[in-house]
Short mmCIF file of C-alpha atoms in Angstrom, two decimals:
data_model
loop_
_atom_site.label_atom_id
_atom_site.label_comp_id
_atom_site.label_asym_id
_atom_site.label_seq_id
_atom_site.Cartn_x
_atom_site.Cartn_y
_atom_site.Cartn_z
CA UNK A 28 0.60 15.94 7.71
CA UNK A 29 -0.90 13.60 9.97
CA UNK A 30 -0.30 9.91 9.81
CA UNK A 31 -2.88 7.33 11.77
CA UNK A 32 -3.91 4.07 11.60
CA UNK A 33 -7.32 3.89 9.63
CA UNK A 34 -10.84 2.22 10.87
CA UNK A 35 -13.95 0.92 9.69
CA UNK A 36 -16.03 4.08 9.09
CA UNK A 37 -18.19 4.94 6.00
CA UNK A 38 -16.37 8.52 5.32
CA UNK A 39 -12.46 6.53 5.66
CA UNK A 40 -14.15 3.96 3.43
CA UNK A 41 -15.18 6.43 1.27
CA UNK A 42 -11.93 8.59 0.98
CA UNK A 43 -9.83 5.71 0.56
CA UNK A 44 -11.87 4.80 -2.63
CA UNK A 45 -11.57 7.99 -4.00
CA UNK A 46 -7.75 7.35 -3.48
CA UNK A 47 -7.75 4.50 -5.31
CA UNK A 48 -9.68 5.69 -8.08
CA UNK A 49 -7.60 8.33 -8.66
CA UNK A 50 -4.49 6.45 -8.95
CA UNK A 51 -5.76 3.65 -10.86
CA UNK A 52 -7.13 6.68 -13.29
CA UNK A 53 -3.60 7.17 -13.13
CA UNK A 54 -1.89 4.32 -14.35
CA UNK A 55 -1.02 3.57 -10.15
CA UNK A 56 -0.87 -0.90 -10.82
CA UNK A 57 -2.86 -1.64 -7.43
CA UNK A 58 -4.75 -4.54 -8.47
CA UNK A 59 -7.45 -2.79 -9.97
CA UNK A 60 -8.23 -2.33 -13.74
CA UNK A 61 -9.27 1.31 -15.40
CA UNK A 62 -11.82 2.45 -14.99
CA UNK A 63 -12.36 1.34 -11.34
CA UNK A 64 -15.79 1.50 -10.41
CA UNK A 65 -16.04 3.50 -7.09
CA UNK A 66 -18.52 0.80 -5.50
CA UNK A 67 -16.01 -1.61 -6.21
CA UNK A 68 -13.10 0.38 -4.92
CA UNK A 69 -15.30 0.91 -1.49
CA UNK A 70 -16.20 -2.81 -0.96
CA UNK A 71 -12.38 -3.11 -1.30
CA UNK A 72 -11.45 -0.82 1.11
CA UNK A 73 -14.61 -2.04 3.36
CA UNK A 74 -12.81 -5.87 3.66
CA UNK A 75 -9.46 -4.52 4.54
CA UNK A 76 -10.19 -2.04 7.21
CA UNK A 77 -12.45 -5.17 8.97
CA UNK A 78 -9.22 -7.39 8.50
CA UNK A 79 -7.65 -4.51 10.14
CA UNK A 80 -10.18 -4.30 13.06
CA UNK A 81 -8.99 -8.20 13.00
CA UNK A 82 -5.39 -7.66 13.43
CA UNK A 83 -4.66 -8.72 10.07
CA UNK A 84 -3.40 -5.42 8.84
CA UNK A 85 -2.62 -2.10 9.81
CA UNK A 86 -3.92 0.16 6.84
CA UNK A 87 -1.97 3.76 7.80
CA UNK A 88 -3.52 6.99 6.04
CA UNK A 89 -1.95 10.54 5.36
CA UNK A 90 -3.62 13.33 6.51
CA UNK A 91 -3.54 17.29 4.98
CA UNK A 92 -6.43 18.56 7.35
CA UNK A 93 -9.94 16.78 6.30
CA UNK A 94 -8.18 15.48 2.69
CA UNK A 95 -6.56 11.85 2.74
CA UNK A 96 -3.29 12.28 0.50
CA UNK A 97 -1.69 8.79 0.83
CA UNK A 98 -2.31 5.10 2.09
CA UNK A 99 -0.15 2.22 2.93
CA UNK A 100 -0.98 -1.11 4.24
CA UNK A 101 1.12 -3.38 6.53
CA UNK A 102 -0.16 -7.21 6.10
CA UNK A 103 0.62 -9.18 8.93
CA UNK A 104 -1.51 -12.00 8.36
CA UNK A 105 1.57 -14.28 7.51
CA UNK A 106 1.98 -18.05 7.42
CA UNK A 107 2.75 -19.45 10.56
CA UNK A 108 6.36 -20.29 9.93
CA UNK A 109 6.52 -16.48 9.26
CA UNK A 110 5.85 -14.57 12.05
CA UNK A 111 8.81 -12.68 11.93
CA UNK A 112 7.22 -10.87 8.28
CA UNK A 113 5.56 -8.26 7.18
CA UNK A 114 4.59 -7.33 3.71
CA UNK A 115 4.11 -3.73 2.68
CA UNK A 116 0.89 -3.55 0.21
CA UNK A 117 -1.15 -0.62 -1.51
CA UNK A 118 0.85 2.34 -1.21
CA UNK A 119 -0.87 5.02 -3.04
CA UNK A 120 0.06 9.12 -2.51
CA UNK A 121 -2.94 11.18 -4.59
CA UNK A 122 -1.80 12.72 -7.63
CA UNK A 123 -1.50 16.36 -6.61
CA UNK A 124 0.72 15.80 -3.48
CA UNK A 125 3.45 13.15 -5.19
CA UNK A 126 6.68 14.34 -4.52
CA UNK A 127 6.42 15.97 -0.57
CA UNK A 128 7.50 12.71 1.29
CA UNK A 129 4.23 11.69 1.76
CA UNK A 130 5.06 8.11 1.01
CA UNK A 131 8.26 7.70 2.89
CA UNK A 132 6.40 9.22 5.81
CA UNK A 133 3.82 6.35 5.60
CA UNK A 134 6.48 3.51 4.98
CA UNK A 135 8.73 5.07 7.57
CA UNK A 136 5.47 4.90 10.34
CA UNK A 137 4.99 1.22 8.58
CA UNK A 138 8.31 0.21 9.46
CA UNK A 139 7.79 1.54 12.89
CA UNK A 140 4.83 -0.59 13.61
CA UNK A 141 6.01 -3.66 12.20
CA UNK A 142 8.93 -3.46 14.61
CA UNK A 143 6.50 -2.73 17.38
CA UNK A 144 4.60 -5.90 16.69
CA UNK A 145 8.08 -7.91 16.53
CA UNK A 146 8.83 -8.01 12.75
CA UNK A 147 12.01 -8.51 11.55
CA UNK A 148 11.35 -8.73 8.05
CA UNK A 149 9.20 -6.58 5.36
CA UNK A 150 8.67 -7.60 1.62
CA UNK A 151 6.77 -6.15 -0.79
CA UNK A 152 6.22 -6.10 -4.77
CA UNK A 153 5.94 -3.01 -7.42
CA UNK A 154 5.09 -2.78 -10.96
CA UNK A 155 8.41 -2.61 -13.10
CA UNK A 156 6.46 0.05 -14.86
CA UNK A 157 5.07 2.85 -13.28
CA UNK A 158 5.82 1.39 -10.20
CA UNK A 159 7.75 2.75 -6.92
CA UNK A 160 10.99 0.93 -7.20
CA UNK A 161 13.25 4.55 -6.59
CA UNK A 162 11.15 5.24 -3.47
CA UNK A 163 11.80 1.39 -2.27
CA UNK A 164 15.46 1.51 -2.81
CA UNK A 165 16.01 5.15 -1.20
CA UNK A 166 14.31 3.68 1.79
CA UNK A 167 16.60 1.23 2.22
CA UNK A 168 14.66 -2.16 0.34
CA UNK A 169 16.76 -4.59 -1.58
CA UNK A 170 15.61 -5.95 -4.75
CA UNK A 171 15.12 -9.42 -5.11
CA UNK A 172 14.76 -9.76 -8.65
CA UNK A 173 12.35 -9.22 -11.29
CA UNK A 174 9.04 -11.60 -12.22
CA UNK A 175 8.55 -10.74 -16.01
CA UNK A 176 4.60 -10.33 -17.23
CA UNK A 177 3.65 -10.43 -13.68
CA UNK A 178 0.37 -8.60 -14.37
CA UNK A 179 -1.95 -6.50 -16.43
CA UNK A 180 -1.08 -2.49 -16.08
CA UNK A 181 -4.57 -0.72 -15.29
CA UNK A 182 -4.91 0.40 -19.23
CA UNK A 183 -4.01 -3.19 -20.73
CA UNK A 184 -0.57 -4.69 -21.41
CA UNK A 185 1.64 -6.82 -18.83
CA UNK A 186 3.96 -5.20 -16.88
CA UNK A 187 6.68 -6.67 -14.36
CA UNK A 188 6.95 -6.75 -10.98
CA UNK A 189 9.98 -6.32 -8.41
CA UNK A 190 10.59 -7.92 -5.48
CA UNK A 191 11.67 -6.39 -2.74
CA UNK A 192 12.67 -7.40 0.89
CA UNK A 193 14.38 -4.79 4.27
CA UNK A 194 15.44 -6.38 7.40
CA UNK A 195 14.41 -4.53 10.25
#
């Protein structure tokens, strides 16, 4: 597995929607709503890799050979009485390779980066349901607390979210 920082180019842009798809297809509560229509998913994917070629964001991506198997993005973009933050954002691993490490490997390689670009602090929020919360709390996150009805769950219904926050 190769992890890298991804760019602006029409076959990332294209992977990463297929990514997305896939784990909104999945009940994955990304901000999207089933069924995700792939045009949509690539104009998504289009604004944050040129927020990226900003220095807005790094969006990392998992590599098996050709096939991208997992995403995270690091928003730096913060407030300016918080440049010490980072918030982690969009963590997706596709379906068939959940379970390998593929997502602490790409929160890991976050971590490193924020450090790198003198963070101190990461945040981040997960669906109560279906969400990530074990993988959060295994890496080390604490949680903040819980924000009931937070959002809709891809299929329909409200779900939770929990907070979370590291120091680095």
């Amino acid at each position: 597995m190769i992890i890298a920082p991804l760019h602006h180019h029409p076959p990332v842009i294209s992977a990463l929607a297929e990514l997305i798809v896939e784990t909104v297809a999945h009940a994955g509560s990304v901000g999207f709503m089933h069924p995700l229509e792939p045009e949509m998913a690539a104009a998504f994917w289009e604004s944050s890799l040129m927020a990226a070629d900003r220095g807005e964001r790094v969006v990392l991506g998992a590599w098996e050979g050709d096939l991208l198997i997992g995403t995270v993005t690091l928003l730096l973009n913060c407030p300016p009485n918080q440049p010490h933050r980072a918030e982690i954002a969009k963590m997706m691993t596709r379906v068939s390779h959940r379970g390998r490490g593929v997502a602490s490997a790409l929160l890991q390689e976050a971590e490193r980066i924020a450090v790198g670009r003198g963070r101190t602090l990461l945040n981040l929020d997960t669906a109560v349901e279906e969400g990530a919360s074990g993988l959060y709390e295994r890496m080390g996150f604490q949680k903040a607390g819980v924000i009931p009805d937070y959002a809709l769950k891809p299929y329909g219904g409200l779900t939770g979210t929990a907070i979370y926050w590291k120091r680095l």
